[in-house]
Amino acid sequence: MKGSVPPAKVEGMAILVTGATGYIGAVVCEKLRARGQEVLGLARSPEAAAKLEAAGIKPLSGSLAEPETVAAAAAQSSGVIHTAMSWGADAPALDRGLVQAALGALAGSGKPFLYTSGVWVMGDTKGRLAGEMFPLKPAALVAWRPPVERLVLDATEQKVRGVVIRPAMVYGRKGGMIAGWLSGKMPVVGDGSNHWSFVHVDDLADLYVLALERAPAGSLYVAADGPAFPVKQLAEAAGIKELTPIEQALQTLGPMADALILDQRIGSTRAGRELGWKPSRPTVLDLIRRGYFEE
């Protein structure tokens, strides 16, 4: 339920971004900088810090395992965008610890906290088009995420403007799962009959900026654009003929294999209605056909 903390244009101090050198976070930072916003990016290594500085972003030395560092910076920021993610066994504890620390630091301020979830929490949609109200049945890999989403959505009680964004499969800028296929780093799992929904990383970053500026407290947005494609169709367009049986994939990928065979048709008009979000990039199939790494 949306709370009473009103949206407001973010001005003044820096926006703190976790995952600032990551696939999504780097593009979000780029969009913020293009709007004249000062950005503070969490950097877990000297190399990451140097990369941020080269992009005009002030680095904050720290990691997800140092929530106190993030909290101290959050208290001095204009708001927080959390895009960082650990895929290790400690991911649930790290993520929850950071979210709790940052929300605590922002308590009473009315400032925004944007949390990155994902459509895997929605589970298999069984041929239905699923939006924000779709009942959750998360894949085992992300079963811990809905309670963290709830912390953010309920942060209005702390006078924090909490917002959750659930991206579909992210593509574009030569990254994402499709890039993993084409580089041989990720297999195509299952028989390919399942569907995936997508969002271009630039369109997704545009949504983060709009949500930062305009989204009411307690808002949840599904980020997907265009049709859901059968995985086999995408693999064939990419010239990939070998599909990996789920039993084999489980041995190497573990619970991620089960997430990759979810059949998901995701769509929503909420972000467009409430925030004016208008995705405009080519579909993932268009990019694959024109040469994904040549975009």
PDB file of C-alpha atoms in Angstrom:
ATOM      1  CA  MET A   1       0.000   0.000   0.000  1.00  0.00           C
ATOM      2  CA  LYS A   2       1.373   3.407  -0.920  1.00  0.00           C
ATOM      3  CA  GLY A   3       2.218   5.621   2.004  1.00  0.00           C
ATOM      4  CA  SER A   4       1.848   9.278   2.792  1.00  0.00           C
ATOM      5  CA  VAL A   5       5.419  10.407   2.107  1.00  0.00           C
ATOM      6  CA  PRO A   6       5.015  12.576  -1.012  1.00  0.00           C
ATOM      7  CA  PRO A   7       7.322  12.304  -4.018  1.00  0.00           C
ATOM      8  CA  ALA A   8       9.628  15.220  -4.625  1.00  0.00           C
ATOM      9  CA  LYS A   9      12.311  16.125  -7.130  1.00  0.00           C
ATOM     10  CA  VAL A  10      15.677  15.066  -5.762  1.00  0.00           C
ATOM     11  CA  GLU A  11      18.059  17.995  -5.471  1.00  0.00           C
ATOM     12  CA  GLY A  12      21.126  19.007  -3.515  1.00  0.00           C
ATOM     13  CA  MET A  13      23.402  16.295  -2.172  1.00  0.00           C
ATOM     14  CA  ALA A  14      24.636  13.215  -3.992  1.00  0.00           C
ATOM     15  CA  ILE A  15      22.570  10.136  -4.708  1.00  0.00           C
ATOM     16  CA  LEU A  16      24.270   7.023  -3.315  1.00  0.00           C
ATOM     17  CA  VAL A  17      24.282   4.117  -5.779  1.00  0.00           C
ATOM     18  CA  THR A  18      25.347   0.596  -4.851  1.00  0.00           C
ATOM     19  CA  GLY A  19      26.494  -1.577  -7.734  1.00  0.00           C
ATOM     20  CA  ALA A  20      27.617   1.621  -9.457  1.00  0.00           C
ATOM     21  CA  THR A  21      30.049  -0.216 -11.742  1.00  0.00           C
ATOM     22  CA  GLY A  22      27.625  -3.067 -12.425  1.00  0.00           C
ATOM     23  CA  TYR A  23      25.506  -3.727 -15.490  1.00  0.00           C
ATOM     24  CA  ILE A  24      22.431  -1.820 -14.298  1.00  0.00           C
ATOM     25  CA  GLY A  25      24.038   0.552 -11.818  1.00  0.00           C
ATOM     26  CA  ALA A  26      26.574   1.977 -14.254  1.00  0.00           C
ATOM     27  CA  VAL A  27      23.833   3.018 -16.676  1.00  0.00           C
ATOM     28  CA  VAL A  28      21.741   4.461 -13.848  1.00  0.00           C
ATOM     29  CA  CYS A  29      24.739   6.546 -12.776  1.00  0.00           C
ATOM     30  CA  GLU A  30      25.233   7.717 -16.358  1.00  0.00           C
ATOM     31  CA  LYS A  31      21.606   8.860 -16.587  1.00  0.00           C
ATOM     32  CA  LEU A  32      21.812  10.666 -13.249  1.00  0.00           C
ATOM     33  CA  ARG A  33      25.002  12.452 -14.272  1.00  0.00           C
ATOM     34  CA  ALA A  34      23.378  13.488 -17.558  1.00  0.00           C
ATOM     35  CA  ARG A  35      20.681  15.242 -15.517  1.00  0.00           C
ATOM     36  CA  GLY A  36      23.303  17.131 -13.512  1.00  0.00           C
ATOM     37  CA  GLN A  37      22.901  14.979 -10.407  1.00  0.00           C
ATOM     38  CA  GLU A  38      25.926  14.392  -8.196  1.00  0.00           C
ATOM     39  CA  VAL A  39      26.477  10.655  -7.650  1.00  0.00           C
ATOM     40  CA  LEU A  40      28.329   8.730  -4.947  1.00  0.00           C
ATOM     41  CA  GLY A  41      29.104   5.160  -6.004  1.00  0.00           C
ATOM     42  CA  LEU A  42      29.969   2.239  -3.749  1.00  0.00           C
ATOM     43  CA  ALA A  43      33.343   0.810  -4.824  1.00  0.00           C
ATOM     44  CA  ARG A  44      34.740  -2.419  -3.409  1.00  0.00           C
ATOM     45  CA  SER A  45      38.154  -2.173  -5.079  1.00  0.00           C
ATOM     46  CA  PRO A  46      40.676   0.464  -6.204  1.00  0.00           C
ATOM     47  CA  GLU A  47      39.926  -0.530  -9.807  1.00  0.00           C
ATOM     48  CA  ALA A  48      36.225   0.130  -9.310  1.00  0.00           C
ATOM     49  CA  ALA A  49      36.976   3.460  -7.650  1.00  0.00           C
ATOM     50  CA  ALA A  50      39.157   4.534 -10.572  1.00  0.00           C
ATOM     51  CA  LYS A  51      36.421   3.584 -13.019  1.00  0.00           C
ATOM     52  CA  LEU A  52      33.892   5.671 -11.128  1.00  0.00           C
ATOM     53  CA  GLU A  53      36.179   8.672 -10.922  1.00  0.00           C
ATOM     54  CA  ALA A  54      36.751   8.504 -14.688  1.00  0.00           C
ATOM     55  CA  ALA A  55      32.960   8.710 -15.124  1.00  0.00           C
ATOM     56  CA  GLY A  56      32.672  11.760 -12.871  1.00  0.00           C
ATOM     57  CA  ILE A  57      31.332   9.780  -9.921  1.00  0.00           C
ATOM     58  CA  LYS A  58      32.711  10.119  -6.414  1.00  0.00           C
ATOM     59  CA  PRO A  59      33.703   6.682  -5.087  1.00  0.00           C
ATOM     60  CA  LEU A  60      32.794   5.398  -1.655  1.00  0.00           C
ATOM     61  CA  SER A  61      35.144   2.632  -0.540  1.00  0.00           C
ATOM     62  CA  GLY A  62      33.130  -0.281   0.821  1.00  0.00           C
ATOM     63  CA  SER A  63      31.052  -3.339   0.014  1.00  0.00           C
ATOM     64  CA  LEU A  64      27.764  -5.039   0.796  1.00  0.00           C
ATOM     65  CA  ALA A  65      29.503  -6.615   3.762  1.00  0.00           C
ATOM     66  CA  GLU A  66      29.995  -3.154   5.320  1.00  0.00           C
ATOM     67  CA  PRO A  67      26.453  -1.872   5.944  1.00  0.00           C
ATOM     68  CA  GLU A  68      27.690   0.659   8.471  1.00  0.00           C
ATOM     69  CA  THR A  69      29.724   2.375   5.739  1.00  0.00           C
ATOM     70  CA  VAL A  70      26.710   2.506   3.449  1.00  0.00           C
ATOM     71  CA  ALA A  71      24.468   3.746   6.258  1.00  0.00           C
ATOM     72  CA  ALA A  72      26.821   6.596   7.136  1.00  0.00           C
ATOM     73  CA  ALA A  73      26.935   7.704   3.498  1.00  0.00           C
ATOM     74  CA  ALA A  74      23.176   7.257   3.091  1.00  0.00           C
ATOM     75  CA  ALA A  75      22.534   9.627   5.990  1.00  0.00           C
ATOM     76  CA  GLN A  76      24.455  12.351   4.142  1.00  0.00           C
ATOM     77  CA  SER A  77      22.929  11.637   0.719  1.00  0.00           C
ATOM     78  CA  SER A  78      19.805  12.816  -1.073  1.00  0.00           C
ATOM     79  CA  GLY A  79      18.694   9.215  -1.434  1.00  0.00           C
ATOM     80  CA  VAL A  80      19.851   5.695  -2.226  1.00  0.00           C
ATOM     81  CA  ILE A  81      19.551   3.456  -5.286  1.00  0.00           C
ATOM     82  CA  HIS A  82      20.442  -0.136  -4.426  1.00  0.00           C
ATOM     83  CA  THR A  83      21.400  -2.175  -7.511  1.00  0.00           C
ATOM     84  CA  ALA A  84      24.255  -4.271  -6.093  1.00  0.00           C
ATOM     85  CA  MET A  85      23.783  -8.015  -5.745  1.00  0.00           C
ATOM     86  CA  SER A  86      25.860 -10.881  -4.410  1.00  0.00           C
ATOM     87  CA  TRP A  87      25.096 -14.288  -5.896  1.00  0.00           C
ATOM     88  CA  GLY A  88      26.876 -16.232  -3.171  1.00  0.00           C
ATOM     89  CA  ALA A  89      25.342 -18.202  -0.318  1.00  0.00           C
ATOM     90  CA  ASP A  90      25.555 -15.074   1.837  1.00  0.00           C
ATOM     91  CA  ALA A  91      23.411 -13.020  -0.555  1.00  0.00           C
ATOM     92  CA  PRO A  92      20.252 -13.031   1.618  1.00  0.00           C
ATOM     93  CA  ALA A  93      22.049 -11.842   4.759  1.00  0.00           C
ATOM     94  CA  LEU A  94      24.152  -9.256   2.921  1.00  0.00           C
ATOM     95  CA  ASP A  95      21.204  -7.776   1.087  1.00  0.00           C
ATOM     96  CA  ARG A  96      18.886  -7.622   4.074  1.00  0.00           C
ATOM     97  CA  GLY A  97      21.624  -6.190   6.299  1.00  0.00           C
ATOM     98  CA  LEU A  98      22.410  -3.406   3.863  1.00  0.00           C
ATOM     99  CA  VAL A  99      18.751  -2.549   3.273  1.00  0.00           C
ATOM    100  CA  GLN A 100      17.993  -2.386   6.990  1.00  0.00           C
ATOM    101  CA  ALA A 101      21.050  -0.227   7.663  1.00  0.00           C
ATOM    102  CA  ALA A 102      20.279   2.203   4.846  1.00  0.00           C
ATOM    103  CA  LEU A 103      16.601   2.497   5.756  1.00  0.00           C
ATOM    104  CA  GLY A 104      17.582   3.150   9.344  1.00  0.00           C
ATOM    105  CA  ALA A 105      19.939   5.907   8.238  1.00  0.00           C
ATOM    106  CA  LEU A 106      17.227   7.528   6.113  1.00  0.00           C
ATOM    107  CA  ALA A 107      14.481   7.229   8.754  1.00  0.00           C
ATOM    108  CA  GLY A 108      12.495  10.414   9.248  1.00  0.00           C
ATOM    109  CA  SER A 109      13.944  12.113   6.184  1.00  0.00           C
ATOM    110  CA  GLY A 110      11.335  11.395   3.491  1.00  0.00           C
ATOM    111  CA  LYS A 111      14.233  10.630   1.162  1.00  0.00           C
ATOM    112  CA  PRO A 112      13.972   7.926  -1.525  1.00  0.00           C
ATOM    113  CA  PHE A 113      15.334   4.389  -1.291  1.00  0.00           C
ATOM    114  CA  LEU A 114      15.051   2.391  -4.525  1.00  0.00           C
ATOM    115  CA  TYR A 115      15.439  -1.375  -4.271  1.00  0.00           C
ATOM    116  CA  THR A 116      16.242  -3.692  -7.158  1.00  0.00           C
ATOM    117  CA  SER A 117      14.385  -6.982  -7.064  1.00  0.00           C
ATOM    118  CA  GLY A 118      13.493  -9.049 -10.141  1.00  0.00           C
ATOM    119  CA  VAL A 119      10.676 -10.899 -11.840  1.00  0.00           C
ATOM    120  CA  TRP A 120      11.968 -14.298 -10.691  1.00  0.00           C
ATOM    121  CA  VAL A 121      10.121 -13.612  -7.408  1.00  0.00           C
ATOM    122  CA  MET A 122       6.897 -13.951  -9.414  1.00  0.00           C
ATOM    123  CA  GLY A 123       7.613 -17.530 -10.412  1.00  0.00           C
ATOM    124  CA  ASP A 124       6.094 -19.313 -13.386  1.00  0.00           C
ATOM    125  CA  THR A 125       3.181 -17.275 -14.762  1.00  0.00           C
ATOM    126  CA  LYS A 126       1.709 -20.310 -16.579  1.00  0.00           C
ATOM    127  CA  GLY A 127       0.838 -18.439 -19.749  1.00  0.00           C
ATOM    128  CA  ARG A 128      -0.746 -15.472 -17.976  1.00  0.00           C
ATOM    129  CA  LEU A 129       0.432 -11.889 -18.372  1.00  0.00           C
ATOM    130  CA  ALA A 130       1.659 -10.928 -14.908  1.00  0.00           C
ATOM    131  CA  GLY A 131       1.900  -7.456 -13.405  1.00  0.00           C
ATOM    132  CA  GLU A 132       2.496  -5.962  -9.987  1.00  0.00           C
ATOM    133  CA  MET A 133      -0.503  -7.669  -8.371  1.00  0.00           C
ATOM    134  CA  PHE A 134       0.439 -11.167  -9.527  1.00  0.00           C
ATOM    135  CA  PRO A 135       0.741 -13.617  -6.580  1.00  0.00           C
ATOM    136  CA  LEU A 136       4.344 -14.365  -5.716  1.00  0.00           C
ATOM    137  CA  LYS A 137       5.825 -17.826  -6.050  1.00  0.00           C
ATOM    138  CA  PRO A 138       9.563 -17.122  -6.109  1.00  0.00           C
ATOM    139  CA  ALA A 139      12.164 -19.424  -7.520  1.00  0.00           C
ATOM    140  CA  ALA A 140      14.241 -21.011  -4.742  1.00  0.00           C
ATOM    141  CA  LEU A 141      17.233 -18.893  -5.742  1.00  0.00           C
ATOM    142  CA  VAL A 142      15.405 -15.679  -4.765  1.00  0.00           C
ATOM    143  CA  ALA A 143      12.924 -16.948  -2.169  1.00  0.00           C
ATOM    144  CA  TRP A 144      14.474 -14.561   0.368  1.00  0.00           C
ATOM    145  CA  ARG A 145      13.712 -11.461  -1.691  1.00  0.00           C
ATOM    146  CA  PRO A 146       9.980 -10.825  -1.088  1.00  0.00           C
ATOM    147  CA  PRO A 147      10.513 -10.152   2.666  1.00  0.00           C
ATOM    148  CA  VAL A 148      13.203  -7.599   1.755  1.00  0.00           C
ATOM    149  CA  GLU A 149      10.850  -6.008  -0.763  1.00  0.00           C
ATOM    150  CA  ARG A 150       8.323  -5.713   2.066  1.00  0.00           C
ATOM    151  CA  LEU A 151      10.867  -3.910   4.275  1.00  0.00           C
ATOM    152  CA  VAL A 152      11.271  -1.304   1.550  1.00  0.00           C
ATOM    153  CA  LEU A 153       7.575  -0.954   0.755  1.00  0.00           C
ATOM    154  CA  ASP A 154       6.742  -0.568   4.449  1.00  0.00           C
ATOM    155  CA  ALA A 155       9.474   2.032   4.991  1.00  0.00           C
ATOM    156  CA  THR A 156       6.838   4.751   4.767  1.00  0.00           C
ATOM    157  CA  GLU A 157       6.299   3.988   8.464  1.00  0.00           C
ATOM    158  CA  GLN A 158       9.875   5.228   8.970  1.00  0.00           C
ATOM    159  CA  LYS A 159       9.175   8.245   6.749  1.00  0.00           C
ATOM    160  CA  VAL A 160      11.347   6.877   3.953  1.00  0.00           C
ATOM    161  CA  ARG A 161      10.120   6.906   0.343  1.00  0.00           C
ATOM    162  CA  GLY A 162      10.712   3.233  -0.379  1.00  0.00           C
ATOM    163  CA  VAL A 163      10.288   2.018  -3.972  1.00  0.00           C
ATOM    164  CA  VAL A 164      10.770  -1.487  -5.424  1.00  0.00           C
ATOM    165  CA  ILE A 165      11.625  -2.146  -9.070  1.00  0.00           C
ATOM    166  CA  ARG A 166      11.384  -5.661 -10.507  1.00  0.00           C
ATOM    167  CA  PRO A 167      13.241  -5.803 -13.816  1.00  0.00           C
ATOM    168  CA  ALA A 168      12.520  -8.543 -16.327  1.00  0.00           C
ATOM    169  CA  MET A 169      15.519 -10.054 -18.166  1.00  0.00           C
ATOM    170  CA  VAL A 170      17.823  -7.115 -18.849  1.00  0.00           C
ATOM    171  CA  TYR A 171      19.538  -6.798 -22.240  1.00  0.00           C
ATOM    172  CA  GLY A 172      21.403  -4.240 -24.319  1.00  0.00           C
ATOM    173  CA  ARG A 173      24.830  -2.591 -24.301  1.00  0.00           C
ATOM    174  CA  LYS A 174      26.351  -5.989 -25.071  1.00  0.00           C
ATOM    175  CA  GLY A 175      25.468  -7.346 -21.631  1.00  0.00           C
ATOM    176  CA  GLY A 176      22.941  -9.486 -19.797  1.00  0.00           C
ATOM    177  CA  MET A 177      21.983 -13.130 -20.179  1.00  0.00           C
ATOM    178  CA  ILE A 178      22.044 -12.957 -23.984  1.00  0.00           C
ATOM    179  CA  ALA A 179      25.658 -11.822 -23.848  1.00  0.00           C
ATOM    180  CA  GLY A 180      26.350 -14.787 -21.575  1.00  0.00           C
ATOM    181  CA  TRP A 181      24.920 -17.127 -24.205  1.00  0.00           C
ATOM    182  CA  LEU A 182      26.891 -15.594 -27.043  1.00  0.00           C
ATOM    183  CA  SER A 183      30.166 -15.599 -25.118  1.00  0.00           C
ATOM    184  CA  GLY A 184      29.695 -19.212 -24.043  1.00  0.00           C
ATOM    185  CA  LYS A 185      29.599 -18.296 -20.359  1.00  0.00           C
ATOM    186  CA  MET A 186      25.978 -19.371 -19.872  1.00  0.00           C
ATOM    187  CA  PRO A 187      24.079 -22.302 -21.398  1.00  0.00           C
ATOM    188  CA  VAL A 188      20.586 -22.242 -22.818  1.00  0.00           C
ATOM    189  CA  VAL A 189      18.783 -24.374 -20.243  1.00  0.00           C
ATOM    190  CA  GLY A 190      15.828 -26.680 -20.853  1.00  0.00           C
ATOM    191  CA  ASP A 191      13.959 -27.346 -24.088  1.00  0.00           C
ATOM    192  CA  GLY A 192      13.483 -23.639 -24.868  1.00  0.00           C
ATOM    193  CA  SER A 193       9.682 -23.735 -24.840  1.00  0.00           C
ATOM    194  CA  ASN A 194       9.487 -21.333 -21.896  1.00  0.00           C
ATOM    195  CA  HIS A 195       9.090 -17.589 -22.422  1.00  0.00           C
ATOM    196  CA  TRP A 196      11.184 -14.716 -21.097  1.00  0.00           C
ATOM    197  CA  SER A 197      10.169 -11.072 -20.810  1.00  0.00           C
ATOM    198  CA  PHE A 198      12.769  -8.355 -21.266  1.00  0.00           C
ATOM    199  CA  VAL A 199      13.716  -4.735 -20.624  1.00  0.00           C
ATOM    200  CA  HIS A 200      16.552  -2.802 -22.260  1.00  0.00           C
ATOM    201  CA  VAL A 201      19.123  -1.573 -19.751  1.00  0.00           C
ATOM    202  CA  ASP A 202      18.750   2.036 -20.962  1.00  0.00           C
ATOM    203  CA  ASP A 203      14.972   1.937 -20.631  1.00  0.00           C
ATOM    204  CA  LEU A 204      15.377   0.400 -17.185  1.00  0.00           C
ATOM    205  CA  ALA A 205      17.791   3.130 -16.098  1.00  0.00           C
ATOM    206  CA  ASP A 206      15.317   5.740 -17.309  1.00  0.00           C
ATOM    207  CA  LEU A 207      12.729   4.145 -15.014  1.00  0.00           C
ATOM    208  CA  TYR A 208      15.063   4.398 -12.019  1.00  0.00           C
ATOM    209  CA  VAL A 209      15.539   8.113 -12.619  1.00  0.00           C
ATOM    210  CA  LEU A 210      11.799   8.693 -12.975  1.00  0.00           C
ATOM    211  CA  ALA A 211      11.080   6.654  -9.838  1.00  0.00           C
ATOM    212  CA  LEU A 212      13.737   8.539  -7.908  1.00  0.00           C
ATOM    213  CA  GLU A 213      12.117  11.835  -8.787  1.00  0.00           C
ATOM    214  CA  ARG A 214       8.411  11.000  -8.840  1.00  0.00           C
ATOM    215  CA  ALA A 215       7.408   7.649  -7.350  1.00  0.00           C
ATOM    216  CA  PRO A 216       5.227   7.814  -4.222  1.00  0.00           C
ATOM    217  CA  ALA A 217       6.298   5.957  -1.095  1.00  0.00           C
ATOM    218  CA  GLY A 218       5.430   2.279  -1.156  1.00  0.00           C
ATOM    219  CA  SER A 219       5.438   1.994  -4.951  1.00  0.00           C
ATOM    220  CA  LEU A 220       6.234  -1.232  -6.800  1.00  0.00           C
ATOM    221  CA  TYR A 221       6.994  -1.291 -10.520  1.00  0.00           C
ATOM    222  CA  VAL A 222       7.476  -4.225 -12.851  1.00  0.00           C
ATOM    223  CA  ALA A 223       9.948  -3.240 -15.574  1.00  0.00           C
ATOM    224  CA  ALA A 224       9.256  -5.104 -18.812  1.00  0.00           C
ATOM    225  CA  ASP A 225       8.731  -3.988 -22.382  1.00  0.00           C
ATOM    226  CA  GLY A 226       7.577  -5.698 -25.541  1.00  0.00           C
ATOM    227  CA  PRO A 227       6.515  -9.296 -26.099  1.00  0.00           C
ATOM    228  CA  ALA A 228       7.657 -12.333 -24.178  1.00  0.00           C
ATOM    229  CA  PHE A 229       9.801 -14.498 -26.463  1.00  0.00           C
ATOM    230  CA  PRO A 230      10.217 -18.289 -26.416  1.00  0.00           C
ATOM    231  CA  VAL A 231      13.767 -18.997 -25.292  1.00  0.00           C
ATOM    232  CA  LYS A 232      14.274 -21.402 -28.203  1.00  0.00           C
ATOM    233  CA  GLN A 233      13.399 -18.672 -30.702  1.00  0.00           C
ATOM    234  CA  LEU A 234      16.015 -16.360 -29.205  1.00  0.00           C
ATOM    235  CA  ALA A 235      18.630 -19.119 -29.129  1.00  0.00           C
ATOM    236  CA  GLU A 236      17.992 -19.977 -32.777  1.00  0.00           C
ATOM    237  CA  ALA A 237      18.255 -16.311 -33.772  1.00  0.00           C
ATOM    238  CA  ALA A 238      21.590 -16.197 -31.930  1.00  0.00           C
ATOM    239  CA  GLY A 239      22.823 -19.273 -33.795  1.00  0.00           C
ATOM    240  CA  ILE A 240      22.845 -21.445 -30.671  1.00  0.00           C
ATOM    241  CA  LYS A 241      21.799 -25.006 -31.456  1.00  0.00           C
ATOM    242  CA  GLU A 242      22.821 -26.842 -28.298  1.00  0.00           C
ATOM    243  CA  LEU A 243      20.387 -26.714 -25.395  1.00  0.00           C
ATOM    244  CA  THR A 244      21.407 -27.983 -21.955  1.00  0.00           C
ATOM    245  CA  PRO A 245      18.976 -30.386 -20.220  1.00  0.00           C
ATOM    246  CA  ILE A 246      17.791 -29.122 -16.846  1.00  0.00           C
ATOM    247  CA  GLU A 247      19.276 -32.130 -15.040  1.00  0.00           C
ATOM    248  CA  GLN A 248      22.716 -31.323 -16.413  1.00  0.00           C
ATOM    249  CA  ALA A 249      22.359 -27.594 -15.764  1.00  0.00           C
ATOM    250  CA  LEU A 250      21.447 -28.212 -12.131  1.00  0.00           C
ATOM    251  CA  GLN A 251      24.833 -29.853 -11.606  1.00  0.00           C
ATOM    252  CA  THR A 252      26.717 -26.742 -12.717  1.00  0.00           C
ATOM    253  CA  LEU A 253      24.332 -23.854 -12.040  1.00  0.00           C
ATOM    254  CA  GLY A 254      22.447 -25.116  -9.005  1.00  0.00           C
ATOM    255  CA  PRO A 255      19.183 -23.281  -8.194  1.00  0.00           C
ATOM    256  CA  MET A 256      19.765 -20.774 -11.002  1.00  0.00           C
ATOM    257  CA  ALA A 257      18.942 -23.512 -13.497  1.00  0.00           C
ATOM    258  CA  ASP A 258      15.406 -23.745 -12.122  1.00  0.00           C
ATOM    259  CA  ALA A 259      15.009 -19.964 -12.422  1.00  0.00           C
ATOM    260  CA  LEU A 260      16.160 -20.048 -16.041  1.00  0.00           C
ATOM    261  CA  ILE A 261      13.386 -22.432 -17.090  1.00  0.00           C
ATOM    262  CA  LEU A 262      10.578 -20.333 -15.622  1.00  0.00           C
ATOM    263  CA  ASP A 263       7.880 -19.544 -18.182  1.00  0.00           C
ATOM    264  CA  GLN A 264       7.198 -15.854 -17.656  1.00  0.00           C
ATOM    265  CA  ARG A 265       5.041 -13.380 -19.530  1.00  0.00           C
ATOM    266  CA  ILE A 266       5.502 -10.091 -17.689  1.00  0.00           C
ATOM    267  CA  GLY A 267       3.854  -6.783 -18.481  1.00  0.00           C
ATOM    268  CA  SER A 268       2.497  -3.688 -16.793  1.00  0.00           C
ATOM    269  CA  THR A 269       1.392  -0.166 -17.632  1.00  0.00           C
ATOM    270  CA  ARG A 270       1.803   1.153 -14.076  1.00  0.00           C
ATOM    271  CA  ALA A 271       5.178   2.837 -14.608  1.00  0.00           C
ATOM    272  CA  GLY A 272       3.862   4.502 -17.752  1.00  0.00           C
ATOM    273  CA  ARG A 273       0.675   5.717 -16.095  1.00  0.00           C
ATOM    274  CA  GLU A 274       2.236   6.935 -12.862  1.00  0.00           C
ATOM    275  CA  LEU A 275       5.694   8.066 -13.949  1.00  0.00           C
ATOM    276  CA  GLY A 276       5.463   8.656 -17.687  1.00  0.00           C
ATOM    277  CA  TRP A 277       7.918   5.830 -18.469  1.00  0.00           C
ATOM    278  CA  LYS A 278       8.113   5.248 -22.235  1.00  0.00           C
ATOM    279  CA  PRO A 279      10.510   2.451 -23.265  1.00  0.00           C
ATOM    280  CA  SER A 280      11.818   3.090 -26.766  1.00  0.00           C
ATOM    281  CA  ARG A 281      14.742   0.745 -27.463  1.00  0.00           C
ATOM    282  CA  PRO A 282      14.733  -2.116 -29.994  1.00  0.00           C
ATOM    283  CA  THR A 283      13.516  -5.512 -28.801  1.00  0.00           C
ATOM    284  CA  VAL A 284      16.001  -8.145 -27.744  1.00  0.00           C
ATOM    285  CA  LEU A 285      15.181 -10.175 -30.863  1.00  0.00           C
ATOM    286  CA  ASP A 286      15.939  -7.164 -33.072  1.00  0.00           C
ATOM    287  CA  LEU A 287      19.322  -6.704 -31.391  1.00  0.00           C
ATOM    288  CA  ILE A 288      20.204 -10.385 -31.717  1.00  0.00           C
ATOM    289  CA  ARG A 289      19.338 -10.371 -35.422  1.00  0.00           C
ATOM    290  CA  ARG A 290      21.433  -7.290 -36.131  1.00  0.00           C
ATOM    291  CA  GLY A 291      24.421  -8.663 -34.198  1.00  0.00           C
ATOM    292  CA  TYR A 292      24.091  -8.297 -30.432  1.00  0.00           C
ATOM    293  CA  PHE A 293      27.700  -7.319 -29.811  1.00  0.00           C
ATOM    294  CA  GLU A 294      27.618  -4.842 -32.707  1.00  0.00           C
ATOM    295  CA  GLU A 295      24.803  -2.647 -31.376  1.00  0.00           C
TER     296      GLU A 295
END
